[in-house]
Amino acid sequence: QVNLVESGGGAVEAGGSLRLSCAASGLPFDQYNWGWFRQAPGKEREAVSCVGWEAITTYYADSVKGRFTISRNNAENTLYLQMTSLKPEDTAMYYCAAGLLVVPSSCIPIPGNVHLGQGTQVTVSS
């Protein structure tokens, strides 16, 4: 059974930082492309940042480039998202996901092959 557990969310002021973690089990972590998605109230879920299985190919949404950094630790089956210079518009539920097509220009869930965590809330106040 696949289990993805996100942690590290919270409430911060604008300009602050958070580090999200996603602990994975039940699937071969090092064989998957991974990513972080977010969904704000009333908005569609969007890809924030993704990383290929080889930890070389990465994708960042334009809105987070230069502020967020994705990383993965295959030995610990854990995905990370370091978020700095947070803005109120970063407020959302953040989800980790596996089973993605990752290229530098996009990150797309592969139908029928996606695993999604329960999410961790990030709230940024102005």
mmCIF file of C-alpha atoms in Angstrom:
data_model
loop_
_atom_site.group_PDB
_atom_site.id
_atom_site.type_symbol
_atom_site.label_atom_id
_atom_site.label_comp_id
_atom_site.label_asym_id
_atom_site.label_seq_id
_atom_site.Cartn_x
_atom_site.Cartn_y
_atom_site.Cartn_z
ATOM 1 C CA GLN A 1 0.000 0.000 0.000
ATOM 2 C CA VAL A 2 1.364 3.367 -1.034
ATOM 3 C CA ASN A 3 1.581 5.908 1.761
ATOM 4 C CA LEU A 4 2.741 9.498 1.294
ATOM 5 C CA VAL A 5 2.928 11.687 4.378
ATOM 6 C CA GLU A 6 3.613 15.384 4.059
ATOM 7 C CA SER A 7 4.847 17.548 6.908
ATOM 8 C CA GLY A 8 6.411 20.931 7.526
ATOM 9 C CA GLY A 9 3.522 23.196 6.670
ATOM 10 C CA GLY A 10 2.416 26.004 8.917
ATOM 11 C CA ALA A 11 1.646 29.681 9.248
ATOM 12 C CA VAL A 12 4.366 32.211 8.507
ATOM 13 C CA GLU A 13 4.639 35.869 7.675
ATOM 14 C CA ALA A 14 5.502 37.096 4.219
ATOM 15 C CA GLY A 15 9.209 36.771 3.594
ATOM 16 C CA GLY A 16 9.502 33.726 5.814
ATOM 17 C CA SER A 17 10.603 30.206 4.985
ATOM 18 C CA LEU A 18 9.286 26.686 5.368
ATOM 19 C CA ARG A 19 10.627 23.279 4.450
ATOM 20 C CA LEU A 20 8.109 20.665 3.413
ATOM 21 C CA SER A 21 8.857 16.967 3.611
ATOM 22 C CA CYS A 22 7.135 13.968 2.091
ATOM 23 C CA ALA A 23 7.909 10.544 3.507
ATOM 24 C CA ALA A 24 7.013 7.765 1.111
ATOM 25 C CA SER A 25 6.481 4.056 1.541
ATOM 26 C CA GLY A 26 4.978 1.197 -0.426
ATOM 27 C CA LEU A 27 6.546 2.056 -3.765
ATOM 28 C CA PRO A 28 10.057 2.117 -5.280
ATOM 29 C CA PHE A 29 10.840 5.724 -4.470
ATOM 30 C CA ASP A 30 13.986 5.941 -6.587
ATOM 31 C CA GLN A 31 12.175 4.783 -9.719
ATOM 32 C CA TYR A 32 9.581 7.539 -9.685
ATOM 33 C CA ASN A 33 9.496 11.137 -10.738
ATOM 34 C CA TRP A 34 8.199 13.214 -7.844
ATOM 35 C CA GLY A 35 6.640 16.591 -7.383
ATOM 36 C CA TRP A 36 4.832 19.121 -5.253
ATOM 37 C CA PHE A 37 1.418 20.426 -6.190
ATOM 38 C CA ARG A 38 -0.710 23.017 -4.460
ATOM 39 C CA GLN A 39 -4.324 24.034 -4.392
ATOM 40 C CA ALA A 40 -5.696 27.264 -3.007
ATOM 41 C CA PRO A 41 -9.396 27.697 -2.183
ATOM 42 C CA GLY A 42 -11.400 28.244 -5.334
ATOM 43 C CA LYS A 43 -8.459 27.494 -7.607
ATOM 44 C CA GLU A 44 -7.320 24.481 -9.572
ATOM 45 C CA ARG A 45 -4.481 22.306 -8.369
ATOM 46 C CA GLU A 46 -1.210 23.350 -9.944
ATOM 47 C CA ALA A 47 2.256 21.882 -10.211
ATOM 48 C CA VAL A 48 4.728 23.828 -8.105
ATOM 49 C CA SER A 49 7.952 21.905 -8.576
ATOM 50 C CA CYS A 50 8.922 18.452 -9.772
ATOM 51 C CA VAL A 51 12.077 16.370 -9.995
ATOM 52 C CA GLY A 52 13.007 13.437 -12.160
ATOM 53 C CA TRP A 53 13.977 10.020 -10.846
ATOM 54 C CA GLU A 54 17.609 10.836 -11.641
ATOM 55 C CA ALA A 55 17.426 14.007 -9.526
ATOM 56 C CA ILE A 56 18.686 16.064 -12.467
ATOM 57 C CA THR A 57 15.600 17.141 -14.372
ATOM 58 C CA THR A 58 13.586 19.713 -12.487
ATOM 59 C CA TYR A 59 10.542 21.818 -13.130
ATOM 60 C CA TYR A 60 9.521 24.999 -11.341
ATOM 61 C CA ALA A 61 6.403 27.041 -11.862
ATOM 62 C CA ASP A 62 7.267 30.576 -12.900
ATOM 63 C CA SER A 63 5.691 31.900 -9.728
ATOM 64 C CA VAL A 64 8.197 30.076 -7.504
ATOM 65 C CA LYS A 65 11.401 30.168 -9.538
ATOM 66 C CA GLY A 66 14.286 31.491 -7.494
ATOM 67 C CA ARG A 67 12.379 31.052 -4.233
ATOM 68 C CA PHE A 68 11.633 27.315 -3.969
ATOM 69 C CA THR A 69 14.044 24.384 -4.241
ATOM 70 C CA ILE A 70 13.018 20.768 -4.669
ATOM 71 C CA SER A 71 15.222 17.897 -3.589
ATOM 72 C CA ARG A 72 14.970 14.194 -2.960
ATOM 73 C CA ASN A 73 16.760 11.701 -0.760
ATOM 74 C CA ASN A 74 16.409 8.289 -2.336
ATOM 75 C CA ALA A 75 18.138 6.585 0.587
ATOM 76 C CA GLU A 76 15.484 7.923 2.956
ATOM 77 C CA ASN A 77 12.527 7.774 0.543
ATOM 78 C CA THR A 78 11.858 11.432 1.203
ATOM 79 C CA LEU A 79 11.007 14.403 -0.979
ATOM 80 C CA TYR A 80 11.607 17.982 0.119
ATOM 81 C CA LEU A 81 10.549 21.467 -0.866
ATOM 82 C CA GLN A 82 12.507 24.366 0.576
ATOM 83 C CA MET A 83 10.401 27.502 0.321
ATOM 84 C CA THR A 84 11.886 30.932 0.923
ATOM 85 C CA SER A 85 10.663 34.499 0.474
ATOM 86 C CA LEU A 86 7.127 33.257 0.921
ATOM 87 C CA LYS A 87 4.288 35.419 -0.328
ATOM 88 C CA PRO A 88 0.596 35.513 0.636
ATOM 89 C CA GLU A 89 -0.207 34.062 -2.792
ATOM 90 C CA ASP A 90 1.742 30.930 -1.826
ATOM 91 C CA THR A 91 -1.018 30.121 0.656
ATOM 92 C CA ALA A 92 -2.459 26.726 -0.287
ATOM 93 C CA MET A 93 -2.634 23.058 0.573
ATOM 94 C CA TYR A 94 0.563 21.438 -0.656
ATOM 95 C CA TYR A 95 0.620 17.846 -1.836
ATOM 96 C CA CYS A 96 3.443 15.557 -2.811
ATOM 97 C CA ALA A 97 2.895 13.325 -5.791
ATOM 98 C CA ALA A 98 4.535 10.451 -7.605
ATOM 99 C CA GLY A 99 3.914 9.160 -11.101
ATOM 100 C CA LEU A 100 4.648 12.251 -13.148
ATOM 101 C CA LEU A 101 6.074 13.219 -16.490
ATOM 102 C CA VAL A 102 8.779 15.749 -15.701
ATOM 103 C CA VAL A 103 10.549 17.986 -18.188
ATOM 104 C CA PRO A 104 12.028 21.411 -17.534
ATOM 105 C CA SER A 105 9.003 23.107 -19.074
ATOM 106 C CA SER A 106 6.235 21.122 -17.414
ATOM 107 C CA CYS A 107 5.189 18.545 -14.862
ATOM 108 C CA ILE A 108 2.178 16.410 -15.734
ATOM 109 C CA PRO A 109 0.487 13.614 -13.803
ATOM 110 C CA ILE A 110 0.466 10.338 -15.708
ATOM 111 C CA PRO A 111 -3.169 9.127 -15.789
ATOM 112 C CA GLY A 112 -3.650 5.963 -13.798
ATOM 113 C CA ASN A 113 -0.181 6.120 -12.291
ATOM 114 C CA VAL A 114 -0.402 8.996 -9.843
ATOM 115 C CA HIS A 115 -0.072 8.725 -6.095
ATOM 116 C CA LEU A 116 -0.977 11.779 -4.021
ATOM 117 C CA GLY A 117 -0.498 12.550 -0.347
ATOM 118 C CA GLN A 118 -3.052 14.047 2.020
ATOM 119 C CA GLY A 119 -1.441 17.448 1.969
ATOM 120 C CA THR A 120 0.012 19.974 4.375
ATOM 121 C CA GLN A 121 -1.355 23.485 4.757
ATOM 122 C CA VAL A 122 0.837 26.514 4.141
ATOM 123 C CA THR A 123 -0.533 29.899 5.168
ATOM 124 C CA VAL A 124 1.405 33.087 4.513
ATOM 125 C CA SER A 125 0.199 36.314 6.075
ATOM 126 C CA SER A 126 1.037 39.774 4.816
#
